[in-house]
Amino acid sequence: MEHTNPVPHKAGLTAMPRLDAIWADEVYQREYRRLEELEQTRVFCRHGIRHLMDTARIMWALNLERGCGVSHDVVYAAALLHDIGKATQYETGEPHELAGARIAADILDRLPRELAFTEGERGAILTAIQGHRRLRAEAEPLERLLYQADKASRACFACPSEVRAACTWPDAKKNLSILV
């Protein structure tokens, strides 16, 4: 069964109904809006749509360059969902990769049957979300792509010095030059 059902867009790009369904999901929207509100005054590295899409695009490029063979909508689904537990982390202290995997599982389970990810795709997405903060030696391909793209998506070199000084990332983790 074909799951992606790409839809041509007038701009020459392709719409992906599974990604639209994730974005439109009421649980996703509730968590995304909570996070937006909690990060309203955050001066660096917000976890909004810009970060999510940057992460997805970097993942996709790495996937193609390395010949990983992960489908377009699986890459983008993992990126869209990877920080969905961030509001929970801010409010309860639970690591966002754990809260995120739980919330993402609920969102993925709520997709209409015709848009549902296979069990293998679902498992890879949830594993990637759980592993996106600390890279395991035995990381799966999607997990490795998400870990690397999430970090590479941060343009620390472009932050004003006073903002960069307030960042909690150690200098060794900051992207202080343009990565290609």
GROMACS .gro file of N, CA, C and O in nm, residues 35-134:
model
  400
   35LEU      N    1   0.453   2.530   2.360
   35LEU     CA    2   0.596   2.557   2.347
   35LEU      C    3   0.620   2.699   2.297
   35LEU      O    4   0.707   2.769   2.350
   36GLU      N    5   0.546   2.742   2.198
   36GLU     CA    6   0.558   2.880   2.150
   36GLU      C    7   0.541   2.980   2.264
   36GLU      O    8   0.616   3.076   2.276
   37GLU      N    9   0.440   2.957   2.346
   37GLU     CA   10   0.413   3.047   2.457
   37GLU      C   11   0.527   3.044   2.560
   37GLU      O   12   0.571   3.148   2.608
   38LEU      N   13   0.575   2.924   2.592
   38LEU     CA   14   0.682   2.912   2.691
   38LEU      C   15   0.814   2.971   2.642
   38LEU      O   16   0.896   3.013   2.723
   39GLU      N   17   0.834   2.974   2.511
   39GLU     CA   18   0.960   3.027   2.456
   39GLU      C   19   0.947   3.170   2.405
   39GLU      O   20   1.039   3.223   2.345
   40GLN      N   21   0.836   3.232   2.433
   40GLN     CA   22   0.807   3.366   2.383
   40GLN      C   23   0.919   3.465   2.412
   40GLN      O   24   0.952   3.548   2.329
   41THR      N   25   0.978   3.459   2.529
   41THR     CA   26   1.083   3.555   2.566
   41THR      C   27   1.223   3.497   2.551
   41THR      O   28   1.320   3.565   2.583
   42ARG      N   29   1.234   3.377   2.502
   42ARG     CA   30   1.365   3.313   2.482
   42ARG      C   31   1.438   3.386   2.370
   42ARG      O   32   1.383   3.403   2.261
   43VAL      N   33   1.561   3.427   2.394
   43VAL     CA   34   1.633   3.508   2.295
   43VAL      C   35   1.718   3.425   2.200
   43VAL      O   36   1.773   3.477   2.105
   44PHE      N   37   1.732   3.297   2.225
   44PHE     CA   38   1.814   3.214   2.137
   44PHE      C   39   1.748   3.079   2.115
   44PHE      O   40   1.668   3.033   2.195
   45CYS      N   41   1.777   3.020   2.004
   45CYS     CA   42   1.741   2.882   1.971
   45CYS      C   43   1.601   2.840   2.014
   45CYS      O   44   1.584   2.750   2.095
   46ARG      N   45   1.503   2.902   1.957
   46ARG     CA   46   1.366   2.858   1.981
   46ARG      C   47   1.342   2.727   1.905
   46ARG      O   48   1.416   2.693   1.815
   47HIS      N   49   1.235   2.660   1.941
   47HIS     CA   50   1.207   2.528   1.885
   47HIS      C   51   1.080   2.531   1.799
   47HIS      O   52   1.003   2.437   1.798
   48GLY      N   53   1.062   2.641   1.727
   48GLY     CA   54   0.945   2.659   1.642
   48GLY      C   55   0.963   2.600   1.504
   48GLY      O   56   1.056   2.524   1.477
   49ILE      N   57   0.875   2.639   1.414
   49ILE     CA   58   0.871   2.579   1.281
   49ILE      C   59   0.999   2.604   1.203
   49ILE      O   60   1.042   2.519   1.125
   50ARG      N   61   1.063   2.717   1.222
   50ARG     CA   62   1.190   2.742   1.151
   50ARG      C   63   1.294   2.636   1.188
   50ARG      O   64   1.360   2.580   1.101
   51HIS      N   65   1.310   2.609   1.316
   51HIS     CA   66   1.405   2.506   1.360
   51HIS      C   67   1.364   2.369   1.308
   51HIS      O   68   1.447   2.292   1.261
   52LEU      N   69   1.235   2.338   1.317
   52LEU     CA   70   1.188   2.206   1.273
   52LEU      C   71   1.212   2.186   1.123
   52LEU      O   72   1.258   2.080   1.081
   53MET      N   73   1.183   2.287   1.043
   53MET     CA   74   1.203   2.275   0.898
   53MET      C   75   1.351   2.278   0.861
   53MET      O   76   1.393   2.206   0.771
   54ASP      N   77   1.432   2.359   0.930
   54ASP     CA   78   1.576   2.355   0.906
   54ASP      C   79   1.631   2.216   0.935
   54ASP      O   80   1.712   2.162   0.858
   55THR      N   81   1.588   2.159   1.046
   55THR     CA   82   1.632   2.024   1.083
   55THR      C   83   1.591   1.925   0.976
   55THR      O   84   1.671   1.841   0.933
   56ALA      N   85   1.467   1.934   0.929
   56ALA     CA   86   1.417   1.841   0.826
   56ALA      C   87   1.498   1.853   0.698
   56ALA      O   88   1.537   1.752   0.638
   57ARG      N   89   1.525   1.974   0.655
   57ARG     CA   90   1.598   1.994   0.529
   57ARG      C   91   1.742   1.945   0.539
   57ARG      O   92   1.794   1.886   0.444
   58ILE      N   93   1.805   1.967   0.652
   58ILE     CA   94   1.941   1.915   0.670
   58ILE      C   95   1.938   1.763   0.674
   58ILE      O   96   2.023   1.697   0.613
   59MET      N   97   1.840   1.707   0.744
   59MET     CA   98   1.827   1.560   0.747
   59MET      C   99   1.811   1.505   0.606
   59MET      O  100   1.873   1.404   0.571
   60TRP      N  101   1.726   1.568   0.527
   60TRP     CA  102   1.700   1.521   0.392
   60TRP      C  103   1.828   1.526   0.308
   60TRP      O  104   1.861   1.432   0.236
   61ALA      N  105   1.903   1.636   0.318
   61ALA     CA  106   2.028   1.648   0.243
   61ALA      C  107   2.128   1.539   0.286
   61ALA      O  108   2.190   1.474   0.201
   62LEU      N  109   2.143   1.519   0.417
   62LEU     CA  110   2.234   1.415   0.466
   62LEU      C  111   2.189   1.276   0.420
   62LEU      O  112   2.270   1.192   0.381
   63ASN      N  113   2.059   1.252   0.424
   63ASN     CA  114   2.001   1.126   0.380
   63ASN      C  115   2.038   1.099   0.234
   63ASN      O  116   2.080   0.987   0.199
   64LEU      N  117   2.025   1.200   0.149
   64LEU     CA  118   2.057   1.184   0.008
   64LEU      C  119   2.207   1.166  -0.014
   64LEU      O  120   2.249   1.078  -0.089
   65GLU      N  121   2.286   1.250   0.053
   65GLU     CA  122   2.432   1.243   0.037
   65GLU      C  123   2.487   1.107   0.080
   65GLU      O  124   2.580   1.055   0.019
   66ARG      N  125   2.430   1.051   0.184
   66ARG     CA  126   2.482   0.925   0.240
   66ARG      C  127   2.412   0.801   0.184
   66ARG      O  128   2.450   0.690   0.218
   67GLY      N  129   2.310   0.823   0.103
   67GLY     CA  130   2.237   0.710   0.045
   67GLY      C  131   2.168   0.624   0.150
   67GLY      O  132   2.161   0.502   0.136
   68CYS      N  133   2.112   0.688   0.254
   68CYS     CA  134   2.047   0.613   0.362
   68CYS      C  135   1.916   0.550   0.317
   68CYS      O  136   1.873   0.451   0.375
   69GLY      N  137   1.851   0.608   0.218
   69GLY     CA  138   1.728   0.551   0.166
   69GLY      C  139   1.604   0.571   0.251
   69GLY      O  140   1.505   0.500   0.234
   70VAL      N  141   1.607   0.667   0.343
   70VAL     CA  142   1.490   0.694   0.426
   70VAL      C  143   1.394   0.780   0.344
   70VAL      O  144   1.437   0.874   0.276
   71SER      N  145   1.265   0.748   0.349
   71SER     CA  146   1.168   0.821   0.268
   71SER      C  147   1.153   0.965   0.314
   71SER      O  148   1.174   0.998   0.432
   72HIS      N  149   1.113   1.048   0.220
   72HIS     CA  150   1.098   1.192   0.242
   72HIS      C  151   1.006   1.222   0.359
   72HIS      O  152   1.039   1.300   0.449
   73ASP      N  153   0.888   1.158   0.361
   73ASP     CA  154   0.792   1.191   0.466
   73ASP      C  155   0.832   1.134   0.602
   73ASP      O  156   0.798   1.192   0.705
   74VAL      N  157   0.910   1.028   0.607
   74VAL     CA  158   0.960   0.976   0.735
   74VAL      C  159   1.063   1.073   0.792
   74VAL      O  160   1.062   1.105   0.912
   75VAL      N  161   1.152   1.124   0.708
   75VAL     CA  162   1.252   1.223   0.751
   75VAL      C  163   1.181   1.347   0.807
   75VAL      O  164   1.211   1.393   0.917
   76TYR      N  165   1.086   1.400   0.732
   76TYR     CA  166   1.017   1.522   0.773
   76TYR      C  167   0.929   1.498   0.897
   76TYR      O  168   0.919   1.585   0.983
   77ALA      N  169   0.867   1.381   0.906
   77ALA     CA  170   0.785   1.350   1.024
   77ALA      C  171   0.871   1.350   1.150
   77ALA      O  172   0.834   1.406   1.252
   78ALA      N  173   0.987   1.285   1.142
   78ALA     CA  174   1.077   1.281   1.258
   78ALA      C  175   1.120   1.422   1.298
   78ALA      O  176   1.122   1.456   1.417
   79ALA      N  177   1.151   1.505   1.200
   79ALA     CA  178   1.193   1.642   1.230
   79ALA      C  179   1.078   1.724   1.289
   79ALA      O  180   1.098   1.795   1.389
   80LEU      N  181   0.959   1.713   1.233
   80LEU     CA  182   0.844   1.788   1.286
   80LEU      C  183   0.811   1.749   1.429
   80LEU      O  184   0.768   1.831   1.508
   81LEU      N  185   0.833   1.623   1.462
   81LEU     CA  186   0.793   1.571   1.594
   81LEU      C  187   0.904   1.574   1.699
   81LEU      O  188   0.876   1.555   1.818
   82HIS      N  189   1.029   1.596   1.661
   82HIS     CA  190   1.139   1.570   1.754
   82HIS      C  191   1.141   1.657   1.879
   82HIS      O  192   1.192   1.615   1.982
   83ASP      N  193   1.088   1.777   1.874
   83ASP     CA  194   1.088   1.864   1.993
   83ASP      C  195   0.949   1.882   2.053
   83ASP      O  196   0.928   1.971   2.135
   84ILE      N  197   0.855   1.797   2.019
   84ILE     CA  198   0.717   1.812   2.063
   84ILE      C  199   0.702   1.795   2.215
   84ILE      O  200   0.605   1.841   2.273
   85GLY      N  201   0.801   1.737   2.280
   85GLY     CA  202   0.798   1.722   2.426
   85GLY      C  203   0.867   1.834   2.501
   85GLY      O  204   0.879   1.829   2.625
   86LYS      N  205   0.911   1.937   2.432
   86LYS     CA  206   0.987   2.046   2.495
   86LYS      C  207   0.906   2.122   2.599
   86LYS      O  208   0.958   2.156   2.706
   87ALA      N  209   0.778   2.148   2.573
   87ALA     CA  210   0.696   2.220   2.672
   87ALA      C  211   0.684   2.139   2.800
   87ALA      O  212   0.692   2.194   2.911
   88THR      N  213   0.669   2.009   2.786
   88THR     CA  214   0.662   1.921   2.904
   88THR      C  215   0.792   1.929   2.983
   88THR      O  216   0.791   1.936   3.106
   89GLN      N  217   0.906   1.931   2.913
   89GLN     CA  218   1.035   1.943   2.983
   89GLN      C  219   1.042   2.074   3.061
   89GLN      O  220   1.084   2.074   3.177
   90TYR      N  221   1.001   2.183   2.999
   90TYR     CA  222   1.003   2.312   3.069
   90TYR      C  223   0.915   2.309   3.193
   90TYR      O  224   0.950   2.368   3.295
   91GLU      N  225   0.801   2.244   3.184
   91GLU     CA  226   0.705   2.246   3.295
   91GLU      C  227   0.729   2.142   3.402
   91GLU      O  228   0.700   2.166   3.519
   92THR      N  229   0.782   2.024   3.366
   92THR     CA  230   0.795   1.916   3.464
   92THR      C  231   0.938   1.870   3.486
   92THR      O  232   0.965   1.798   3.582
   93GLY      N  233   1.028   1.903   3.395
   93GLY     CA  234   1.165   1.856   3.405
   93GLY      C  235   1.189   1.722   3.335
   93GLY      O  236   1.303   1.677   3.325
   94GLU      N  237   1.083   1.658   3.287
   94GLU     CA  238   1.101   1.532   3.214
   94GLU      C  239   1.179   1.560   3.086
   94GLU      O  240   1.146   1.654   3.014
   95PRO      N  241   1.284   1.484   3.056
   95PRO     CA  242   1.360   1.508   2.932
   95PRO      C  243   1.267   1.510   2.810
   95PRO      O  244   1.182   1.423   2.795
   96HIS      N  245   1.287   1.608   2.724
   96HIS     CA  246   1.192   1.626   2.613
   96HIS      C  247   1.198   1.514   2.511
   96HIS      O  248   1.100   1.490   2.441
   97GLU      N  249   1.309   1.443   2.504
   97GLU     CA  250   1.315   1.331   2.410
   97GLU      C  251   1.226   1.216   2.456
   97GLU      O  252   1.169   1.143   2.373
   98LEU      N  253   1.208   1.200   2.586
   98LEU     CA  254   1.119   1.096   2.639
   98LEU      C  255   0.973   1.140   2.630
   98LEU      O  256   0.888   1.065   2.582
   99ALA      N  257   0.946   1.262   2.675
   99ALA     CA  258   0.809   1.315   2.663
   99ALA      C  259   0.770   1.322   2.516
   99ALA      O  260   0.657   1.288   2.478
  100GLY      N  261   0.864   1.363   2.433
  100GLY     CA  262   0.837   1.376   2.290
  100GLY      C  263   0.803   1.245   2.224
  100GLY      O  264   0.712   1.238   2.140
  101ALA      N  265   0.875   1.139   2.258
  101ALA     CA  266   0.846   1.008   2.199
  101ALA      C  267   0.706   0.961   2.239
  101ALA      O  268   0.632   0.906   2.157
  102ARG      N  269   0.670   0.987   2.363
  102ARG     CA  270   0.536   0.948   2.410
  102ARG      C  271   0.427   1.028   2.338
  102ARG      O  272   0.328   0.972   2.290
  103ILE      N  273   0.446   1.159   2.328
  103ILE     CA  274   0.347   1.245   2.262
  103ILE      C  275   0.343   1.213   2.112
  103ILE      O  276   0.235   1.205   2.052
  104ALA      N  277   0.459   1.194   2.052
  104ALA     CA  278   0.465   1.161   1.909
  104ALA      C  279   0.395   1.029   1.880
  104ALA      O  280   0.326   1.016   1.778
  105ALA      N  281   0.411   0.930   1.968
  105ALA     CA  282   0.342   0.802   1.949
  105ALA      C  283   0.191   0.824   1.946
  105ALA      O  284   0.121   0.766   1.861
  106ASP      N  285   0.141   0.907   2.035
  106ASP     CA  286  -0.002   0.938   2.037
  106ASP      C  287  -0.045   1.005   1.907
  106ASP      O  288  -0.146   0.969   1.847
  107ILE      N  289   0.033   1.101   1.861
  107ILE     CA  290   0.000   1.172   1.737
  107ILE      C  291   0.002   1.075   1.619
  107ILE      O  292  -0.090   1.074   1.536
  108LEU      N  293   0.106   0.994   1.610
  108LEU     CA  294   0.115   0.898   1.499
  108LEU      C  295   0.000   0.797   1.502
  108LEU      O  296  -0.052   0.759   1.397
  109ASP      N  297  -0.039   0.757   1.621
  109ASP     CA  298  -0.150   0.662   1.635
  109ASP      C  299  -0.284   0.724   1.597
  109ASP      O  300  -0.379   0.652   1.567
  110ARG      N  301  -0.292   0.855   1.600
  110ARG     CA  302  -0.417   0.926   1.571
  110ARG      C  303  -0.435   0.954   1.422
  110ARG      O  304  -0.541   0.999   1.380
  111LEU      N  305  -0.333   0.932   1.342
  111LEU     CA  306  -0.344   0.960   1.199
  111LEU      C  307  -0.450   0.872   1.136
  111LEU      O  308  -0.467   0.756   1.175
  112PRO      N  309  -0.521   0.924   1.037
  112PRO     CA  310  -0.618   0.840   0.966
  112PRO      C  311  -0.548   0.718   0.906
  112PRO      O  312  -0.430   0.726   0.868
  113ARG      N  313  -0.619   0.610   0.899
  113ARG     CA  314  -0.561   0.483   0.853
  113ARG      C  315  -0.488   0.496   0.720
  113ARG      O  316  -0.379   0.442   0.702
  114GLU      N  317  -0.546   0.570   0.627
  114GLU     CA  318  -0.486   0.583   0.495
  114GLU      C  319  -0.357   0.666   0.496
  114GLU      O  320  -0.281   0.665   0.400
  115LEU      N  321  -0.331   0.738   0.606
  115LEU     CA  322  -0.209   0.818   0.618
  115LEU      C  323  -0.111   0.761   0.721
  115LEU      O  324  -0.005   0.818   0.742
  116ALA      N  325  -0.148   0.652   0.784
  116ALA     CA  326  -0.066   0.595   0.891
  116ALA      C  327   0.070   0.550   0.840
  116ALA      O  328   0.084   0.503   0.727
  117PHE      N  329   0.169   0.565   0.925
  117PHE     CA  330   0.302   0.513   0.897
  117PHE      C  331   0.301   0.364   0.927
  117PHE      O  332   0.226   0.318   1.014
  118THR      N  333   0.386   0.288   0.859
  118THR     CA  334   0.398   0.146   0.890
  118THR      C  335   0.458   0.131   1.029
  118THR      O  336   0.515   0.227   1.084
  119GLU      N  337   0.450   0.013   1.086
  119GLU     CA  338   0.511  -0.010   1.218
  119GLU      C  339   0.660   0.017   1.214
  119GLU      O  340   0.716   0.074   1.309
  120GLY      N  341   0.726  -0.022   1.106
  120GLY     CA  342   0.870   0.004   1.093
  120GLY      C  343   0.902   0.151   1.087
  120GLY      O  344   0.997   0.198   1.151
  121GLU      N  345   0.824   0.227   1.010
  121GLU     CA  346   0.844   0.372   1.001
  121GLU      C  347   0.817   0.438   1.136
  121GLU      O  348   0.894   0.523   1.181
  122ARG      N  349   0.707   0.398   1.199
  122ARG     CA  350   0.670   0.452   1.329
  122ARG      C  351   0.780   0.426   1.430
  122ARG      O  352   0.821   0.515   1.505
  123GLY      N  353   0.829   0.303   1.434
  123GLY     CA  354   0.937   0.268   1.527
  123GLY      C  355   1.063   0.349   1.502
  123GLY      O  356   1.128   0.396   1.596
  124ALA      N  357   1.099   0.368   1.375
  124ALA     CA  358   1.219   0.446   1.342
  124ALA      C  359   1.202   0.592   1.384
  124ALA      O  360   1.296   0.653   1.437
  125ILE      N  361   1.084   0.648   1.363
  125ILE     CA  362   1.058   0.787   1.402
  125ILE      C  363   1.069   0.802   1.554
  125ILE      O  364   1.135   0.894   1.604
  126LEU      N  365   1.007   0.713   1.628
  126LEU     CA  366   1.010   0.722   1.775
  126LEU      C  367   1.151   0.699   1.829
  126LEU      O  368   1.194   0.766   1.923
  127THR      N  369   1.224   0.605   1.771
  127THR     CA  370   1.363   0.581   1.813
  127THR      C  371   1.448   0.704   1.786
  127THR      O  372   1.532   0.743   1.869
  128ALA      N  373   1.426   0.767   1.670
  128ALA     CA  374   1.503   0.888   1.637
  128ALA      C  375   1.473   1.000   1.737
  128ALA      O  376   1.565   1.070   1.781
  129ILE      N  377   1.347   1.018   1.773
  129ILE     CA  378   1.310   1.121   1.869
  129ILE      C  379   1.377   1.094   2.003
  129ILE      O  380   1.435   1.184   2.065
  130GLN      N  381   1.372   0.969   2.049
  130GLN     CA  382   1.434   0.934   2.177
  130GLN      C  383   1.585   0.954   2.175
  130GLN      O  384   1.645   0.985   2.277
  131GLY      N  385   1.648   0.936   2.060
  131GLY     CA  386   1.793   0.943   2.052
  131GLY      C  387   1.850   1.073   1.998
  131GLY      O  388   1.971   1.081   1.976
  132HIS      N  389   1.768   1.174   1.980
  132HIS     CA  390   1.820   1.294   1.913
  132HIS      C  391   1.906   1.384   2.002
  132HIS      O  392   1.973   1.473   1.951
  133ARG      N  393   1.913   1.358   2.130
  133ARG     CA  394   1.997   1.442   2.217
  133ARG      C  395   2.133   1.381   2.247
  133ARG      O  396   2.231   1.453   2.267
  134ARG      N  397   2.138   1.249   2.253
  134ARG     CA  398   2.264   1.179   2.282
  134ARG      C  399   2.279   1.066   2.182
  134ARG      O  400   2.198   0.973   2.180
   0.00000   0.00000   0.00000
